Coordinates of C-alpha atoms and ligand atoms in Angstrom, one line a residue:
M240 CA 138.1 183.6 32.6
S241 CA 136.6 183.3 35.9
R242 CA 138.5 182.9 38.8
F243 CA 138.6 181.4 42.1
Y244 CA 140.4 181.1 45.3
V245 CA 141.5 179.3 48.1
I246 CA 141.3 181.3 50.8
G247 CA 143.2 180.9 54.6
H248 CA 146.5 181.2 56.3
P249 CA 149.0 179.2 55.5
I250 CA 147.5 178.4 52.5
T251 CA 150.9 177.9 50.4
H252 CA 151.0 174.2 51.1
S253 CA 147.5 173.6 50.4
L254 CA 146.1 170.8 48.0
S255 CA 143.3 172.7 45.7
P256 CA 144.8 174.6 43.4
R257 CA 145.9 171.2 42.6
I258 CA 142.8 169.2 42.6
H259 CA 141.2 172.2 41.6
R260 CA 142.3 172.8 38.3
A261 CA 142.4 168.8 37.6
F262 CA 138.7 168.5 38.1
A263 CA 138.9 172.0 35.2
R264 CA 140.7 169.7 33.0
Q265 CA 138.5 167.3 33.2
M266 CA 135.6 169.7 32.4
G267 CA 136.6 171.3 29.8
I268 CA 135.9 174.5 31.5
D269 CA 138.1 177.8 31.3
M270 CA 139.3 178.7 35.4
T271 CA 142.1 180.0 37.1
Y272 CA 142.1 179.0 40.9
D273 CA 145.0 180.1 43.1
T274 CA 145.9 180.7 46.8
Y275 CA 144.9 183.7 49.5
D276 CA 146.9 184.4 52.0
I277 CA 144.8 187.0 54.5
T278 CA 146.3 187.9 57.4
P279 CA 144.7 186.5 60.7
G280 CA 142.3 188.8 62.2
R281 CA 141.9 190.3 58.6
F282 CA 139.6 188.1 56.8
V283 CA 137.2 191.1 56.2
E284 CA 139.7 193.5 54.9
G285 CA 141.5 190.9 52.5
L286 CA 138.1 189.5 51.4
S287 CA 137.4 192.6 50.5
E288 CA 140.5 193.5 49.2
L289 CA 140.3 189.9 47.2
M290 CA 136.6 190.9 45.1
R291 CA 138.1 194.6 44.3
E292 CA 141.0 192.9 43.0
A293 CA 140.2 189.8 41.2
Q294 CA 136.0 190.1 41.2
P295 CA 136.3 186.0 41.7
R296 CA 133.3 183.8 41.1
G297 CA 133.9 181.4 44.4
A298 CA 136.6 180.6 46.8
N299 CA 137.1 178.3 49.4
V300 CA 137.7 179.2 52.8
T301 CA 140.4 176.8 54.8
V302 CA 142.1 177.4 58.2
P303 CA 142.0 179.5 60.4
F304 CA 139.0 181.1 58.7
K305 CA 136.0 179.0 58.2
L306 CA 133.9 180.9 61.2
D307 CA 135.0 183.8 60.2
A308 CA 133.2 183.3 56.7
A309 CA 130.3 182.0 58.7
Q310 CA 130.0 185.4 60.6
Y311 CA 130.7 187.0 57.1
C312 CA 128.0 185.3 55.0
A313 CA 125.2 185.2 57.8
S314 CA 122.0 185.8 56.2
N315 CA 123.2 184.2 53.1
M316 CA 124.4 180.3 54.2
T317 CA 122.5 177.0 53.7
E318 CA 120.8 174.7 55.9
R319 CA 124.1 172.8 56.2
A320 CA 126.6 175.6 56.6
K321 CA 123.5 176.6 59.0
E322 CA 124.7 173.2 60.4
A323 CA 127.8 172.8 60.8
R324 CA 128.5 176.9 61.5
A325 CA 131.4 177.2 59.0
V326 CA 131.7 178.0 55.9
N327 CA 134.0 176.5 53.7
T328 CA 132.8 177.7 50.3
L329 CA 131.8 181.2 49.1
I330 CA 129.6 182.1 45.7
F331 CA 129.7 185.5 44.5
E332 CA 127.2 186.8 42.8
D333 CA 126.2 189.7 41.6
E334 CA 126.7 191.7 45.0
T335 CA 125.7 189.2 47.0
V336 CA 128.3 187.0 49.2
Y337 CA 126.8 183.3 49.7
G338 CA 128.1 180.4 52.0
D339 CA 127.5 177.0 51.7
N340 CA 130.0 173.7 53.8
T341 CA 130.9 171.0 52.0
D342 CA 133.1 169.1 54.2
G343 CA 130.4 166.8 56.2
I344 CA 128.9 165.5 52.6
G345 CA 132.6 165.7 51.8
F346 CA 133.1 162.9 54.9
V347 CA 129.9 160.7 53.8
R348 CA 131.1 160.8 49.8
D349 CA 134.5 159.3 51.1
V350 CA 133.4 156.7 54.0
E351 CA 130.2 155.7 51.8
M352 CA 131.7 155.3 48.2
R353 CA 135.4 155.3 48.2
Y354 CA 135.4 152.6 51.1
G355 CA 131.9 151.0 51.3
F356 CA 131.5 152.0 54.2
P357 CA 127.9 151.5 55.0
I358 CA 127.0 154.4 57.7
K359 CA 123.8 154.1 58.3
G360 CA 122.6 151.9 60.6
S361 CA 126.6 152.2 62.6
R362 CA 127.6 152.7 65.6
V363 CA 129.4 156.0 65.8
L364 CA 132.1 157.4 67.1
L365 CA 133.4 161.1 67.1
L366 CA 136.4 162.0 68.9
G367 CA 136.2 166.5 69.3
A368 CA 134.3 169.0 69.8
G369 CA 135.9 171.5 67.5
G370 CA 134.5 172.9 63.6
A371 CA 135.8 170.0 62.2
A372 CA 133.8 168.0 64.0
R373 CA 130.5 169.9 64.1
G374 CA 130.6 170.1 60.2
V375 CA 130.9 165.8 60.0
L376 CA 127.8 166.1 62.9
S377 CA 125.4 168.7 60.4
A378 CA 125.8 165.5 57.8
L379 CA 126.1 162.4 60.1
R380 CA 122.7 163.3 61.6
H381 CA 121.1 163.0 58.5
C382 CA 122.5 159.3 57.7
A383 CA 120.3 157.3 60.0
C384 CA 123.3 155.8 61.7
A385 CA 122.5 153.4 64.8
S386 CA 124.1 155.7 67.7
I387 CA 126.5 159.1 67.2
C388 CA 128.4 160.0 70.4
V389 CA 131.2 162.1 70.6
A390 CA 134.1 162.6 73.2
N391 CA 136.1 165.1 73.3
R392 CA 139.2 166.9 76.3
T393 CA 137.0 169.1 77.3
P394 CA 133.5 167.1 78.2
A395 CA 132.2 170.5 79.0
K396 CA 132.0 170.8 74.9
A397 CA 131.2 167.2 74.5
Q398 CA 128.6 168.1 75.8
A399 CA 127.4 171.4 74.6
L400 CA 128.1 169.6 70.8
A401 CA 126.0 166.3 72.0
L402 CA 123.4 168.6 73.4
D403 CA 123.4 170.9 69.9
F404 CA 123.1 168.1 67.5
G405 CA 120.5 165.5 69.6
V406 CA 123.4 163.0 70.2
R407 CA 125.4 161.5 73.9
S408 CA 128.5 162.6 74.7
V409 CA 130.8 160.1 76.3
L410 CA 133.4 160.3 78.8
Y411 CA 137.3 159.1 76.9
S412 CA 137.8 156.7 79.3
D413 CA 133.8 155.2 78.8
T414 CA 134.8 154.3 75.8
A415 CA 137.0 151.3 76.8
Q416 CA 133.3 149.5 76.7
G417 CA 133.6 150.0 73.4
G418 CA 130.7 149.0 70.5
Y419 CA 131.7 151.2 67.6
D420 CA 131.9 150.8 64.1
L421 CA 133.1 153.7 62.9
I422 CA 135.4 156.2 65.2
V423 CA 136.4 159.5 63.6
N424 CA 138.9 162.2 64.6
C425 CA 138.3 164.9 63.6
T426 CA 140.8 166.7 66.8
S427 CA 143.6 168.8 65.5
S428 CA 145.6 166.0 67.6
S429 CA 147.6 165.4 64.4
L430 CA 148.9 169.1 64.7
N431 CA 150.7 168.0 67.6
N432 CA 151.7 164.7 66.6
M433 CA 149.6 163.1 68.8
A434 CA 146.5 160.3 69.5
P435 CA 143.6 161.6 70.9
P436 CA 143.3 159.6 74.2
V437 CA 141.5 156.7 73.3
P438 CA 141.4 153.7 75.3
M439 CA 142.5 150.8 73.4
Q440 CA 139.8 148.4 74.0
A441 CA 137.2 151.3 72.2
F442 CA 138.5 149.5 68.9
A443 CA 137.5 146.7 69.1
Q444 CA 134.8 146.4 67.2
A445 CA 136.1 149.1 64.9
Q446 CA 135.4 148.2 61.1
L447 CA 136.7 151.6 60.1
C448 CA 138.9 154.4 61.5
Y449 CA 139.4 157.5 60.1
D450 CA 141.4 160.4 60.4
L451 CA 140.2 163.9 58.3
F452 CA 143.8 165.0 58.5
Y453 CA 145.6 163.8 55.6
A454 CA 149.5 163.2 56.2
P455 CA 152.6 161.8 53.8
T456 CA 152.5 158.8 56.8
E457 CA 150.3 157.2 58.9
T458 CA 148.5 159.9 61.6
P459 CA 149.4 158.6 64.7
F460 CA 145.4 158.1 64.9
M461 CA 145.8 155.6 62.6
R462 CA 148.7 154.2 64.5
L463 CA 146.7 153.6 67.9
A464 CA 143.8 153.0 65.6
R465 CA 146.0 150.2 64.1
E466 CA 147.9 148.5 67.2
S467 CA 144.5 148.8 68.9
G468 CA 143.4 146.2 65.8
C469 CA 141.3 148.1 63.7
A470 CA 142.1 146.5 60.1
R471 CA 140.8 150.2 57.9
V472 CA 142.6 153.1 58.9
Q473 CA 142.0 155.6 56.5
D474 CA 143.4 159.6 56.5
G475 CA 141.0 161.7 55.1
L476 CA 143.3 163.1 51.9
G477 CA 139.4 161.3 49.8
M478 CA 137.2 163.6 52.3
L479 CA 140.0 166.5 50.9
V480 CA 138.9 165.3 47.5
E481 CA 135.3 164.9 47.4
Q482 CA 134.8 168.5 49.7
A483 CA 136.3 169.9 47.0
A484 CA 134.2 168.3 44.2
E485 CA 130.4 169.1 46.4
S486 CA 132.2 172.5 46.1
F487 CA 132.9 172.5 42.1
F488 CA 129.5 171.2 41.9
C489 CA 128.4 174.9 43.5
W490 CA 130.1 176.6 40.8
H491 CA 129.3 174.6 37.8
G492 CA 126.7 172.6 38.3
V493 CA 128.2 169.6 37.1
R494 CA 129.4 166.5 38.9
V495 CA 133.2 165.3 38.6
E496 CA 134.5 162.0 38.6
T497 CA 137.1 162.1 41.6
E498 CA 138.9 159.1 42.4
A499 CA 141.3 160.1 39.3
V500 CA 142.7 162.8 40.9
F501 CA 142.5 160.9 44.6
Q502 CA 145.1 158.0 42.8
E503 CA 147.2 161.1 41.7
L504 CA 147.3 162.7 45.1
R505 CA 147.8 159.4 47.0
N506 CA 151.0 158.7 44.6
A507 CA 152.9 162.0 44.6
Ligands
LIG75 P1 138.7 172.4 64.5 O1 138.3 173.6 63.1 O2 140.3 171.6 63.9 O3 137.7 171.5 64.9 P2 139.3 173.1 66.9 O4 137.9 174.0 66.6 O5 140.3 174.2 67.6 O6 139.6 173.1 65.7 O7 139.1 172.1 67.7 C1 140.1 171.6 67.7 C2 140.0 169.9 68.9 O8 140.5 169.1 69.5 C3 138.6 170.2 70.1 O9 137.8 169.3 70.7 C4 140.3 169.7 71.0 O10 139.6 169.6 72.6 P3 139.5 170.9 73.0 O11 138.1 171.3 73.3 O12 139.6 169.7 74.8 O13 140.2 171.5 73.2 C5 140.9 169.0 70.1 N1 142.2 168.9 70.5 C6 143.2 169.7 70.0 N2 144.4 168.9 70.3 C7 144.4 167.2 71.5 C8 144.5 166.9 72.2 N3 146.2 166.6 71.7 N4 144.3 165.3 72.8 C9 142.8 164.8 72.3 N5 142.3 166.2 71.9 C10 142.7 166.9 71.0

């Protein structure tokens, strides 16, 4: 039976096993999918142990190892993983480990297909300039947006990211001028129960505000967006399910139906 894992730290609360087991049941694929904890700073050793002991067919990689995984697969990465400089999907074939990144496409599918928001032609404001922002930008840049602006607490990082992707960087204070259709929170501020410092006026024309973070209750960014008048505010649960579906496709070559799994998690 083929074995799959999600690698991270901490990892016990990951929803990925639940999602992938549901996909496997739907497709009638006989496989296992479990969590695998690696101590930070020991990614290469931990992965080698897993490969030796379990001979996995594939693995997802999550916080804090996406960059380590990209370094590990440096010469065997897909274009989208290279652009994101982060790997969330590993494919083990013979002696080679291939790296892919399905986060960006997961975001785009969730926004366009689940929420029916047309990204093409839209004016996008992206908050944050870390790995998550990079993953989203690597997909957004192929979506023919009317414009993409990046704002970050440390402006130099937004400038560097904007230069890398050929988009514009702005200061948080500048975003008060508004004119954004889609605002995406790619910062990790929710981990500290904070919202990024976006002025309320930035939301004036926003049709969709999206937080990559997901939680059983509204995140601080979602609250800020709603209180600033944005009618449509979503968390990142759908993106999690869609990136998993794309990883599943990388491993098994089949497209799963994601809506039932999404609804099950939402109602849990
Ligand atoms: P990830 O892989 O989740 O993107 P990261 O690479 O550590 O994690 O990046 C975290 C991002 O969240 C950064 O853009 C960070 O801003 P700085 O570059 O200024 O550190 C942003 N961030 C974290 N906490 C924040 C907060 N409270 N307000 C605004 N931005 C925050």
